């Protein structure tokens, strides 16, 4: 995952590895939303900004 698509200097933010995950489902296309089941809990700081997209 990444928090922002672009940084303040106009470059993409690096991706953050969240560990092993299992595919659960997907919806839509262009863009497609994928639901993953993570093996490990997210760190609290990551949870605060990723929860916005959870649905």
CSV table of N, CA and C in Angstrom, one decimal:
chain,number,residue,atom,x,y,z
A,1,UNK,N,0.8,-1.2,0.0
A,1,UNK,CA,0.0,0.0,0.0
A,1,UNK,C,0.9,1.2,0.0
A,2,UNK,N,0.3,2.4,-0.3
A,2,UNK,CA,1.0,3.6,-0.1
A,2,UNK,C,0.0,4.7,0.3
A,3,UNK,N,0.5,5.6,1.2
A,3,UNK,CA,-0.4,6.6,1.8
A,3,UNK,C,-0.9,7.6,0.7
A,4,UNK,N,0.0,8.1,-0.1
A,4,UNK,CA,-0.3,9.1,-1.1
A,4,UNK,C,0.2,8.6,-2.4
A,5,UNK,N,-0.6,8.9,-3.5
A,5,UNK,CA,-0.2,8.6,-4.8
A,5,UNK,C,1.0,9.4,-5.2
A,6,UNK,N,1.1,10.6,-4.9
A,6,UNK,CA,2.2,11.5,-5.2
A,6,UNK,C,2.7,12.2,-3.9
A,7,UNK,N,4.0,12.5,-3.9
A,7,UNK,CA,4.6,13.2,-2.8
A,7,UNK,C,4.6,14.7,-3.1
A,8,UNK,N,5.0,15.5,-2.2
A,8,UNK,CA,5.0,17.0,-2.4
A,8,UNK,C,6.1,17.4,-3.4
A,9,UNK,N,7.0,16.5,-3.8
A,9,UNK,CA,7.9,16.8,-4.9
A,9,UNK,C,7.5,16.2,-6.2
A,10,UNK,N,6.2,15.7,-6.3
A,10,UNK,CA,5.7,15.3,-7.6
A,10,UNK,C,6.0,13.9,-8.0
A,11,UNK,N,6.7,13.1,-7.1
A,11,UNK,CA,7.0,11.8,-7.4
A,11,UNK,C,6.1,10.8,-6.6
A,12,UNK,N,5.9,9.6,-7.2
A,12,UNK,CA,5.1,8.6,-6.4
A,12,UNK,C,5.8,8.2,-5.1
A,13,UNK,N,5.0,8.0,-4.1
A,13,UNK,CA,5.5,7.5,-2.8
A,13,UNK,C,5.8,6.0,-2.9
A,14,UNK,N,6.9,5.6,-2.3
A,14,UNK,CA,7.2,4.1,-2.3
A,14,UNK,C,6.1,3.3,-1.8
A,15,UNK,N,5.9,2.1,-2.2
A,15,UNK,CA,5.0,1.1,-1.7
A,15,UNK,C,5.4,0.6,-0.4
A,16,UNK,N,4.5,0.3,0.5
A,16,UNK,CA,4.8,-0.3,1.8
A,16,UNK,C,4.3,-1.8,1.8
A,17,UNK,N,5.2,-2.7,2.1
A,17,UNK,CA,4.9,-4.1,2.2
A,17,UNK,C,4.2,-4.4,3.5
A,18,UNK,N,3.0,-5.0,3.5
A,18,UNK,CA,2.2,-5.3,4.6
A,18,UNK,C,2.3,-6.7,5.1
A,19,UNK,N,3.2,-7.5,4.5
A,19,UNK,CA,3.3,-8.9,4.9
A,19,UNK,C,2.5,-9.9,4.1
A,20,UNK,N,2.5,-11.1,4.5
A,20,UNK,CA,1.7,-12.2,3.7
A,20,UNK,C,0.2,-11.9,3.8
A,21,UNK,N,-0.5,-12.2,2.7
A,21,UNK,CA,-1.9,-11.9,2.6
A,21,UNK,C,-2.5,-13.0,1.7
A,22,UNK,N,-3.8,-13.2,2.0
A,22,UNK,CA,-4.6,-14.2,1.1
A,22,UNK,C,-5.7,-13.4,0.4
A,23,UNK,N,-5.9,-13.7,-0.8
A,23,UNK,CA,-6.9,-13.0,-1.6
A,23,UNK,C,-8.3,-13.4,-1.1
A,24,UNK,N,-9.2,-12.5,-0.9
A,24,UNK,CA,-10.6,-12.8,-0.5
A,24,UNK,C,-11.6,-12.5,-1.6
A,25,UNK,N,-11.5,-11.3,-2.2
A,25,UNK,CA,-12.5,-11.0,-3.2
A,25,UNK,C,-12.1,-9.7,-4.0
A,26,UNK,N,-12.8,-9.4,-5.0
A,26,UNK,CA,-12.6,-8.1,-5.7
A,26,UNK,C,-13.9,-7.6,-6.3
A,27,UNK,N,-13.9,-6.3,-6.6
A,27,UNK,CA,-15.1,-5.7,-7.2
A,27,UNK,C,-14.6,-4.7,-8.2
A,28,UNK,N,-15.4,-4.4,-9.2
A,28,UNK,CA,-15.2,-3.4,-10.1
A,28,UNK,C,-14.0,-3.7,-11.1
A,29,UNK,N,-13.8,-2.7,-11.9
A,29,UNK,CA,-12.6,-2.7,-12.8
A,29,UNK,C,-12.3,-1.3,-13.2
A,30,UNK,N,-11.0,-1.0,-13.4
A,30,UNK,CA,-10.6,0.3,-13.8
A,30,UNK,C,-11.1,1.4,-13.0
A,31,UNK,N,-10.9,1.5,-11.7
A,31,UNK,CA,-10.1,0.7,-10.9
A,31,UNK,C,-10.8,-0.5,-10.2
A,32,UNK,N,-10.0,-1.5,-9.9
A,32,UNK,CA,-10.5,-2.7,-9.3
A,32,UNK,C,-10.2,-2.6,-7.8
A,33,UNK,N,-11.1,-2.9,-6.9
A,33,UNK,CA,-10.8,-2.9,-5.5
A,33,UNK,C,-10.7,-4.4,-5.0
A,34,UNK,N,-9.5,-4.7,-4.4
A,34,UNK,CA,-9.2,-6.0,-4.0
A,34,UNK,C,-9.3,-6.1,-2.5
A,35,UNK,N,-9.9,-7.1,-1.9
A,35,UNK,CA,-9.9,-7.3,-0.5
A,35,UNK,C,-9.0,-8.5,-0.2
A,36,UNK,N,-8.0,-8.2,0.7
A,36,UNK,CA,-7.0,-9.1,1.2
A,36,UNK,C,-7.2,-9.4,2.7
A,37,UNK,N,-6.9,-10.6,3.1
A,37,UNK,CA,-6.8,-11.0,4.5
A,37,UNK,C,-5.4,-11.0,4.9
A,38,UNK,N,-5.0,-10.1,5.8
A,38,UNK,CA,-3.6,-10.0,6.2
A,38,UNK,C,-3.3,-11.0,7.3
A,39,UNK,N,-2.1,-11.6,7.2
A,39,UNK,CA,-1.7,-12.5,8.3
A,39,UNK,C,-1.3,-11.8,9.6
A,40,UNK,N,-0.9,-10.6,9.5
A,40,UNK,CA,-0.5,-9.8,10.7
A,40,UNK,C,-1.3,-8.5,10.8
A,41,UNK,N,-1.6,-8.1,12.0
A,41,UNK,CA,-2.2,-6.8,12.2
A,41,UNK,C,-1.4,-5.6,11.6
A,42,UNK,N,-2.1,-4.6,11.2
A,42,UNK,CA,-1.4,-3.4,10.7
A,42,UNK,C,-0.9,-2.6,12.0
A,43,UNK,N,0.3,-2.0,11.8
A,43,UNK,CA,0.8,-1.1,12.9
A,43,UNK,C,-0.3,0.0,13.1
A,44,UNK,N,-0.4,0.5,14.3
A,44,UNK,CA,-1.4,1.5,14.6
A,44,UNK,C,-1.3,2.8,13.7
A,45,UNK,N,-0.1,3.2,13.5
A,45,UNK,CA,0.0,4.5,12.6
A,45,UNK,C,-0.4,4.2,11.2
A,46,UNK,N,-0.2,3.0,10.7
A,46,UNK,CA,-0.7,2.7,9.3
A,46,UNK,C,-2.2,2.5,9.3
A,47,UNK,N,-2.7,1.9,10.4
A,47,UNK,CA,-4.2,1.7,10.5
A,47,UNK,C,-4.9,3.0,10.4
A,48,UNK,N,-4.4,4.1,11.0
A,48,UNK,CA,-5.1,5.4,11.1
A,48,UNK,C,-5.4,6.0,9.7
A,49,UNK,N,-4.4,5.8,8.8
A,49,UNK,CA,-4.7,6.4,7.4
A,49,UNK,C,-5.2,5.3,6.4
A,50,UNK,N,-5.0,4.0,6.7
A,50,UNK,CA,-5.6,3.0,5.8
A,50,UNK,C,-7.1,2.8,6.1
A,51,UNK,N,-7.5,3.1,7.3
A,51,UNK,CA,-8.9,2.8,7.6
A,51,UNK,C,-9.9,3.7,6.8
A,52,UNK,N,-9.4,4.8,6.3
A,52,UNK,CA,-10.2,5.7,5.5
A,52,UNK,C,-10.7,4.9,4.2
A,53,UNK,N,-9.9,4.1,3.6
A,53,UNK,CA,-10.2,3.4,2.4
A,53,UNK,C,-11.0,2.1,2.7
A,54,UNK,N,-10.9,1.6,3.9
A,54,UNK,CA,-11.6,0.4,4.3
A,54,UNK,C,-13.1,0.6,4.2
A,55,UNK,N,-13.8,-0.4,3.8
A,55,UNK,CA,-15.2,-0.1,3.6
A,55,UNK,C,-16.3,-0.8,4.0
